[in-house]
Amino acid sequence: MKRILVSGGAGFLGSHLCDKLLAEGHEVLCVDNFFTGSRRNIYHLLDNKRFELLRHDVTHPLYVEVDEIYNLACPASPIHYQFDPVQTTKTSVIGAMNMLGLAKRLKIKVLQASTSEIYGDPEIHPQPESYRGNVNTLGPRACYDEGKRCAETLFFDYHRQHGVAIKVMRIFNTYGPRMHPNDGRVVSNFIVQALKGQDITIYGDGKQTRSFCYVDDNIEGMYKLMNSRAGFTGPVNIGNPGEFTMLELAQLVIELTNSKSKLVFMPLPQDDPLQRKPVIDLAKKELDWEPKIPLREGLIKTISYFDQILKEG
Ligand code: NAD
Ligand code: UDP
Ligand code: UDP
């Protein structure tokens, strides 16, 4: 049994990770400032004797004693990370530095939740880990993209300079229960709009693509990466290579919810990547991992979650 720190543990992915680590028999220290996370995501864990919650902002130093760190703290949806862009960069960069400083002092392993946004609006399709990306340093997404890129740099420099054991995971669009209903990301937006009978908001012509991974597959990949062979640092892509246009996603959500919602077209946000799809050969080889849950099946589970929370009000 290990004592494991999960930063961003009250968020969408973080709360599922806490569930997984507790199920594996570990103790969890969940650290979150509740910027985009919610107590609701972890209510069910508050009585668990192996679960501890700490309200803390990772841009401030943290002195605790743990055996492993998963660093997930950072808003992930464009609406939220662009709300206070300076804070987003601080969270990614200073937050990473503090988690790395902690890992260095304790001589423990630390995993970074990086992102496919590292690749920006990619000129290579699909994206292997070796692709260096196409990010606009000046645009509205840069606070997140460049923050995450700098965090990767810090991870590799702490590894080379201080011998910190690191695992870097590049997460592609992931969805599932506990996404925030007002999160602004496409899957939660479309499902909530369809369930409420509101117009479905397609940005641009809807022909841009994304690859959507169900949360359980993501968490399995994250756990396998943390426990992968010593010396394997990544970066490794974790995502589902199934690629869909936003129009296809909207149609599928309408079908699965039996909704009468109509599509409306709105301007495409600046620097919105036109296409995205992971190459996952490295994850298959090193982690013996690949996603198991197809989009239709994952959407059915996610729709039933949103249906329930919308009824609860
Ligand atoms: P989320 O917004 O639901 O979770 C992020 C959590 O971090 C929230 O609980 C939030 O309150 C917390 N947080 C934010 N700033 C903090 C700070 N300064 N100090 C402490 N806590 C802070 O998002 P998520 O989808 O669960 O994403 C988790 C991680 O995975 C993020 O690092 C994100 O960049 C990464 N990621 C997610 C996706 C995805 O599709 N979900 C894709 C790529 C990368
Ligand atoms: N840090 C922390 N917890 C620790 C050890 C370090 O929060 O247990 C922070 C520390 O405050 C510093 C950062 O992590 O700002 C980086 O630590 P490092 O040891 O690399 O930097 P230094 O203290 O040498 O500046
Ligand atoms: N999108 C959309 N309608 C929405 C929300 C998003 O068409 O209501 C589009 C968005 O422009 C992008 C894609 O869906 O092309 C994925 O957006 P999301 O914010 O979920 O993730 P990211 O752009 O970070 O991959």
Coordinates of C-alpha atoms and ligand atoms in Angstrom, one line a residue:
M1 CA 0.0 0.0 0.0
K2 CA 1.3 3.4 -1.0
R3 CA 0.3 6.9 0.1
I4 CA -0.4 8.7 -3.2
L5 CA -0.8 12.4 -3.9
V6 CA -3.3 13.3 -6.6
S7 CA -3.2 17.0 -7.5
G8 CA -6.5 18.1 -9.2
G9 CA -8.1 15.1 -7.5
A10 CA -11.5 16.7 -7.3
G11 CA -11.7 17.3 -11.0
F12 CA -13.1 15.0 -13.7
L13 CA -10.1 12.8 -14.4
G14 CA -8.6 13.2 -10.9
S15 CA -11.7 11.9 -9.1
H16 CA -11.8 8.8 -11.2
L17 CA -8.1 8.3 -10.5
C18 CA -8.8 8.6 -6.8
D19 CA -11.4 5.9 -7.1
K20 CA -9.0 3.6 -9.0
L21 CA -6.1 4.1 -6.5
L22 CA -8.4 3.4 -3.5
A23 CA -9.7 0.3 -5.3
E24 CA -6.1 -0.9 -5.7
G25 CA -5.7 -0.6 -1.9
H26 CA -3.7 2.6 -1.7
E27 CA -4.1 5.7 0.5
V28 CA -4.9 8.9 -1.4
L29 CA -4.1 12.5 -0.6
C30 CA -6.3 14.6 -2.9
V31 CA -5.1 18.2 -3.3
D32 CA -7.3 20.7 -5.1
N33 CA -8.2 24.4 -5.0
F34 CA -11.7 23.6 -6.5
F35 CA -11.3 26.0 -9.4
T36 CA -13.0 23.7 -11.8
G37 CA -13.2 20.6 -9.6
S38 CA -16.2 19.9 -7.3
R39 CA -16.8 18.3 -3.9
R40 CA -19.6 16.4 -5.6
N41 CA -17.0 14.4 -7.6
I42 CA -15.5 13.1 -4.3
Y43 CA -18.5 13.1 -1.9
H44 CA -18.6 9.4 -2.0
L45 CA -14.9 9.2 -0.9
L46 CA -15.1 11.6 2.1
D47 CA -15.9 8.7 4.6
N48 CA -13.2 6.5 3.3
K49 CA -10.5 6.1 5.9
R50 CA -7.8 5.9 3.2
F51 CA -8.9 9.2 1.6
E52 CA -7.8 12.6 2.7
L53 CA -8.8 15.9 1.1
L54 CA -6.6 19.1 1.2
R55 CA -7.7 22.4 -0.2
H56 CA -4.5 23.8 -1.6
D57 CA -3.3 25.7 -4.7
V58 CA -0.4 24.0 -6.3
T59 CA 1.2 27.3 -7.2
H60 CA 2.2 27.4 -3.5
P61 CA 4.8 25.1 -2.1
L62 CA 3.5 21.9 -0.4
Y63 CA 5.4 20.0 2.2
V64 CA 3.8 16.6 2.8
E65 CA 5.1 13.0 3.0
V66 CA 3.9 10.7 0.2
D67 CA 5.2 7.8 -1.9
E68 CA 4.0 8.9 -5.4
I69 CA 2.5 11.9 -7.2
Y70 CA 0.0 12.2 -10.0
N71 CA 0.1 15.9 -11.2
L72 CA -3.3 16.7 -12.7
A73 CA -4.0 20.1 -11.3
C74 CA -4.9 22.5 -14.2
P75 CA -8.2 23.6 -15.8
A76 CA -8.6 21.6 -19.0
S77 CA -11.5 23.2 -20.9
P78 CA -10.8 26.2 -23.1
I79 CA -13.5 28.3 -21.4
H80 CA -12.0 27.8 -18.0
Y81 CA -8.3 27.9 -18.9
Q82 CA -8.9 31.1 -20.8
F83 CA -10.9 32.7 -17.9
D84 CA -7.6 33.6 -16.1
P85 CA -4.8 32.8 -18.5
V86 CA -2.0 34.0 -16.3
Q87 CA -3.2 31.7 -13.5
T88 CA -3.4 28.9 -16.0
T89 CA 0.3 29.3 -16.9
K90 CA 1.2 29.7 -13.2
T91 CA -0.7 26.5 -12.4
S92 CA 1.0 24.5 -15.1
V93 CA 4.5 25.8 -14.6
I94 CA 4.9 26.7 -10.9
G95 CA 2.5 23.8 -10.0
A96 CA 4.8 21.4 -11.9
M97 CA 7.9 22.9 -10.3
N98 CA 6.4 22.5 -6.8
M99 CA 5.4 18.9 -7.5
L100 CA 8.8 18.2 -8.9
G101 CA 10.5 19.8 -5.9
L102 CA 8.4 17.6 -3.7
A103 CA 9.3 14.5 -5.7
K104 CA 13.0 15.5 -5.6
R105 CA 13.0 15.9 -1.8
L106 CA 11.2 12.7 -1.2
K107 CA 13.0 10.7 -4.0
I108 CA 9.7 9.5 -5.4
K109 CA 8.0 9.1 -8.9
V110 CA 5.9 11.8 -10.4
L111 CA 3.5 11.5 -13.3
Q112 CA 2.5 14.6 -15.4
A113 CA -0.9 14.9 -17.0
S114 CA 0.3 16.5 -20.3
T115 CA -1.9 16.9 -23.3
S116 CA -2.4 16.5 -27.0
E117 CA -2.4 20.4 -27.1
I118 CA 1.4 20.1 -27.1
Y119 CA 0.9 19.4 -30.8
G120 CA -1.1 22.6 -31.3
D121 CA -2.9 22.7 -34.7
P122 CA -1.0 19.7 -36.0
E123 CA 0.5 19.6 -39.5
I124 CA 1.2 15.9 -39.2
H125 CA -1.7 13.5 -39.0
P126 CA -2.1 11.3 -36.9
Q127 CA 0.2 12.6 -34.2
P128 CA 3.1 10.4 -32.9
E129 CA 5.0 11.4 -29.8
S130 CA 8.0 12.5 -32.0
Y131 CA 6.0 15.3 -33.6
R132 CA 7.1 18.6 -32.1
G133 CA 3.9 20.5 -32.6
N134 CA 2.5 23.7 -34.1
V135 CA 1.5 26.1 -31.3
N136 CA 0.8 29.8 -31.7
T137 CA 2.7 31.3 -28.7
L138 CA 0.6 34.5 -28.9
G139 CA -2.9 33.1 -29.2
P140 CA -5.7 32.5 -26.6
R141 CA -4.8 28.8 -26.2
A142 CA -1.1 29.5 -25.5
C143 CA -1.5 29.9 -21.7
Y144 CA -2.5 26.3 -21.6
D145 CA -0.4 24.9 -24.5
E146 CA 2.8 26.7 -23.6
G147 CA 2.2 26.1 -19.9
K148 CA 2.0 22.4 -20.5
R149 CA 4.9 22.4 -22.9
C150 CA 7.1 24.2 -20.3
A151 CA 5.9 21.7 -17.7
E152 CA 7.1 18.8 -19.9
T153 CA 10.5 20.6 -20.2
L154 CA 10.7 20.9 -16.4
F155 CA 9.9 17.3 -16.0
F156 CA 12.7 16.2 -18.3
D157 CA 15.2 18.7 -16.8
Y158 CA 14.4 17.5 -13.2
H159 CA 14.9 14.0 -14.5
R160 CA 18.2 14.7 -16.2
Q161 CA 19.5 17.2 -13.7
H162 CA 18.2 15.8 -10.4
G163 CA 17.4 12.2 -11.3
V164 CA 13.7 12.5 -10.5
A165 CA 11.7 9.5 -11.8
I166 CA 9.1 10.9 -14.2
K167 CA 6.3 9.6 -16.3
V168 CA 4.8 12.0 -18.9
M169 CA 1.4 11.2 -20.4
R170 CA -0.1 13.1 -23.4
I171 CA -3.8 12.9 -22.9
F172 CA -6.1 13.2 -25.9
N173 CA -9.7 14.4 -25.5
T174 CA -11.3 12.3 -22.8
Y175 CA -14.9 12.3 -21.7
G176 CA -17.3 10.6 -19.3
P177 CA -19.3 10.9 -16.1
R178 CA -18.2 13.8 -13.8
M179 CA -17.4 16.2 -16.6
H180 CA -18.8 19.5 -15.4
P181 CA -22.2 20.2 -17.1
N182 CA -21.0 23.8 -17.8
D183 CA -17.5 22.7 -18.6
G184 CA -17.7 24.0 -22.2
R185 CA -16.1 21.0 -23.7
V186 CA -17.8 19.5 -26.7
V187 CA -19.0 16.2 -25.3
S188 CA -20.6 17.7 -22.2
N189 CA -22.0 20.7 -24.2
F190 CA -23.7 18.5 -26.9
I191 CA -25.1 16.0 -24.3
V192 CA -26.5 18.7 -22.0
Q193 CA -28.0 20.6 -25.0
A194 CA -29.5 17.5 -26.5
L195 CA -31.1 16.4 -23.1
K196 CA -32.5 19.9 -22.6
G197 CA -33.8 20.1 -26.2
Q198 CA -31.6 23.2 -26.8
D199 CA -29.8 24.0 -30.1
I200 CA -26.6 22.1 -30.5
T201 CA -23.7 24.6 -30.9
I202 CA -21.4 23.6 -33.7
Y203 CA -18.3 25.8 -33.9
G204 CA -17.1 26.5 -37.5
D205 CA -18.4 24.1 -40.1
G206 CA -18.2 21.1 -37.8
K207 CA -15.8 19.3 -40.0
Q208 CA -12.9 19.6 -37.6
T209 CA -12.0 16.2 -36.0
R210 CA -11.2 14.9 -32.5
S211 CA -10.6 11.5 -31.1
F212 CA -12.5 10.8 -27.9
C213 CA -11.4 8.4 -25.2
Y214 CA -13.7 7.1 -22.5
V215 CA -12.5 8.0 -19.0
D216 CA -12.1 4.4 -17.7
D217 CA -9.7 3.7 -20.6
N218 CA -7.7 6.8 -19.8
I219 CA -7.4 6.0 -16.1
E220 CA -6.2 2.4 -16.9
G221 CA -3.6 3.9 -19.2
M222 CA -2.5 6.4 -16.5
Y223 CA -2.2 3.7 -13.8
K224 CA -0.2 1.5 -16.2
L225 CA 2.1 4.3 -17.1
M226 CA 2.9 5.1 -13.5
N227 CA 3.7 1.4 -12.9
S228 CA 5.6 0.9 -16.1
R229 CA 9.2 -0.2 -16.1
A230 CA 11.8 2.0 -14.5
G231 CA 13.5 4.2 -17.0
F232 CA 10.4 4.5 -19.2
T233 CA 9.6 8.2 -19.0
G234 CA 7.3 8.7 -22.0
P235 CA 6.0 11.1 -23.3
V236 CA 3.3 8.6 -24.3
N237 CA 0.1 9.3 -26.1
I238 CA -3.1 8.0 -24.3
G239 CA -6.2 8.4 -26.4
N240 CA -8.6 6.6 -28.6
P241 CA -7.6 6.6 -32.3
G242 CA -11.3 6.6 -33.5
E243 CA -11.6 10.0 -35.3
F244 CA -14.9 11.9 -35.6
T245 CA -16.0 15.2 -37.0
M246 CA -18.0 17.4 -34.6
L247 CA -21.0 17.0 -37.0
E248 CA -20.7 13.2 -36.6
L249 CA -20.5 13.6 -32.8
A250 CA -23.6 15.8 -32.8
Q251 CA -25.6 13.4 -34.9
L252 CA -24.6 10.5 -32.6
V253 CA -25.6 12.4 -29.5
I254 CA -28.9 13.3 -31.0
E255 CA -29.6 9.7 -32.0
L256 CA -28.6 8.3 -28.5
T257 CA -30.7 10.9 -26.6
N258 CA -33.7 10.8 -29.0
S259 CA -33.4 14.5 -29.0
K260 CA -35.3 17.0 -31.2
S261 CA -32.5 19.5 -30.9
K262 CA -31.4 21.3 -34.1
L263 CA -27.8 22.2 -35.1
V264 CA -26.7 25.8 -35.0
F265 CA -23.4 27.0 -36.4
M266 CA -21.3 29.5 -34.5
P267 CA -17.8 31.0 -35.2
L268 CA -14.8 28.7 -34.9
P269 CA -12.7 29.9 -31.9
Q270 CA -9.2 31.2 -32.8
D271 CA -6.5 28.6 -33.2
D272 CA -9.0 25.7 -32.8
P273 CA -7.1 22.6 -34.1
L274 CA -8.6 21.3 -37.3
Q275 CA -7.8 17.7 -36.7
R276 CA -6.4 15.4 -34.0
K277 CA -5.8 11.7 -33.7
P278 CA -3.2 9.9 -31.6
V279 CA -0.7 7.3 -32.7
I280 CA -0.8 4.8 -29.8
D281 CA 1.9 2.3 -30.9
L282 CA 4.1 3.3 -28.0
A283 CA 1.4 2.8 -25.4
K284 CA 0.6 -0.6 -26.9
K285 CA 4.2 -1.6 -26.8
E286 CA 5.4 -0.2 -23.4
L287 CA 2.1 -0.4 -21.4
D288 CA 0.3 -3.2 -23.2
W289 CA -2.6 -0.6 -23.3
E290 CA -5.2 0.2 -25.8
P291 CA -8.7 1.7 -25.4
K292 CA -11.5 -0.8 -25.1
I293 CA -14.7 1.4 -25.0
P294 CA -16.0 2.7 -28.4
L295 CA -17.5 6.1 -28.6
R296 CA -21.1 4.9 -28.9
E297 CA -20.8 2.8 -25.7
G298 CA -19.0 5.6 -23.8
L299 CA -21.6 8.2 -24.8
I300 CA -24.4 6.0 -23.6
K301 CA -22.8 5.8 -20.1
T302 CA -22.1 9.6 -20.1
I303 CA -25.6 10.5 -21.3
S304 CA -27.1 8.5 -18.4
Y305 CA -24.9 10.4 -15.9
F306 CA -25.9 13.8 -17.3
D307 CA -29.6 12.7 -17.4
Q308 CA -29.4 11.9 -13.7
I309 CA -27.7 15.1 -12.6
L310 CA -29.9 17.3 -14.7
K311 CA -32.9 15.7 -13.0
E312 CA -31.4 16.2 -9.6
G313 CA -31.0 19.9 -10.6
Ligands
NAD1 P1 -10.8 19.4 -14.5 O1 -10.9 20.8 -14.8 O2 -12.0 18.6 -14.3 O3 -9.8 19.1 -13.4 C1 -8.7 19.9 -13.0 C2 -8.6 19.9 -11.5 O4 -7.5 20.7 -11.1 C3 -9.9 20.6 -10.9 O5 -10.3 19.9 -9.8 C4 -9.4 22.0 -10.5 O6 -10.1 22.5 -9.4 C5 -7.9 21.7 -10.1 N1 -7.0 22.8 -10.1 C6 -6.9 23.8 -11.1 N2 -6.0 24.7 -10.8 C7 -5.5 24.3 -9.6 C8 -4.5 24.8 -8.7 N3 -3.8 25.9 -9.0 N4 -4.2 24.1 -7.5 C9 -4.9 23.0 -7.2 N5 -5.8 22.5 -8.0 C10 -6.1 23.1 -9.2 O7 -10.0 18.8 -15.8 P2 -9.7 17.3 -16.2 O8 -10.3 17.0 -17.5 O9 -10.0 16.3 -15.1 O10 -8.1 17.4 -16.5 C11 -7.2 16.9 -15.5 C12 -5.8 17.0 -16.1 O11 -5.7 16.3 -17.3 C13 -5.4 18.5 -16.4 O12 -4.1 18.7 -16.1 C14 -5.6 18.5 -17.9 O13 -4.7 19.5 -18.5 C15 -5.2 17.1 -18.4 N6 -5.9 16.8 -19.6 C16 -7.2 16.5 -19.7 C17 -7.8 16.2 -20.9 C18 -9.3 15.8 -21.1 O14 -9.7 15.6 -22.2 N7 -10.0 15.7 -20.0 C19 -7.0 16.2 -22.1 C20 -5.7 16.5 -22.0 C21 -5.1 16.8 -20.8
UDP2 N1 8.9 22.3 -2.9 C1 7.7 22.0 -2.3 N2 7.7 20.9 -1.5 C2 8.8 20.2 -1.2 C3 10.0 20.6 -1.8 C4 10.1 21.6 -2.6 O1 6.7 22.6 -2.6 O2 8.7 19.2 -0.4 C5 8.9 23.5 -3.8 C6 9.9 24.5 -3.4 O3 9.3 25.5 -2.6 C7 10.4 25.1 -4.7 C8 10.0 24.1 -5.8 O4 9.3 23.0 -5.1 O5 9.8 26.3 -5.0 C9 11.2 23.5 -6.5 O6 12.0 22.8 -5.6 P1 13.6 22.7 -5.8 O7 14.1 21.9 -4.7 O8 13.8 22.2 -7.2 O9 14.0 24.2 -5.8 P2 14.8 25.1 -4.8 O10 14.1 24.9 -3.4 O11 16.2 24.5 -4.8 O12 14.6 26.4 -5.3
UDP3 N1 -16.9 22.6 -30.1 C1 -18.2 22.7 -30.7 N2 -19.2 23.1 -30.0 C2 -19.2 23.2 -28.6 C3 -17.9 23.1 -28.0 C4 -16.8 22.7 -28.8 O1 -18.3 22.6 -32.0 O2 -20.2 23.6 -28.0 C5 -15.8 22.2 -30.9 C6 -14.5 23.0 -30.7 O3 -14.5 24.1 -31.5 C7 -13.4 22.0 -31.0 C8 -14.0 20.7 -30.6 O4 -15.4 20.9 -30.5 O5 -13.2 22.0 -32.4 C9 -13.4 20.1 -29.3 O6 -13.6 21.2 -28.3 P1 -13.2 21.0 -26.8 O7 -13.3 22.3 -26.2 O8 -14.0 19.9 -26.2 O9 -11.7 20.4 -26.8 P2 -10.4 20.9 -27.5 O10 -10.6 21.9 -28.5 O11 -9.5 21.4 -26.4 O12 -9.9 19.6 -28.1

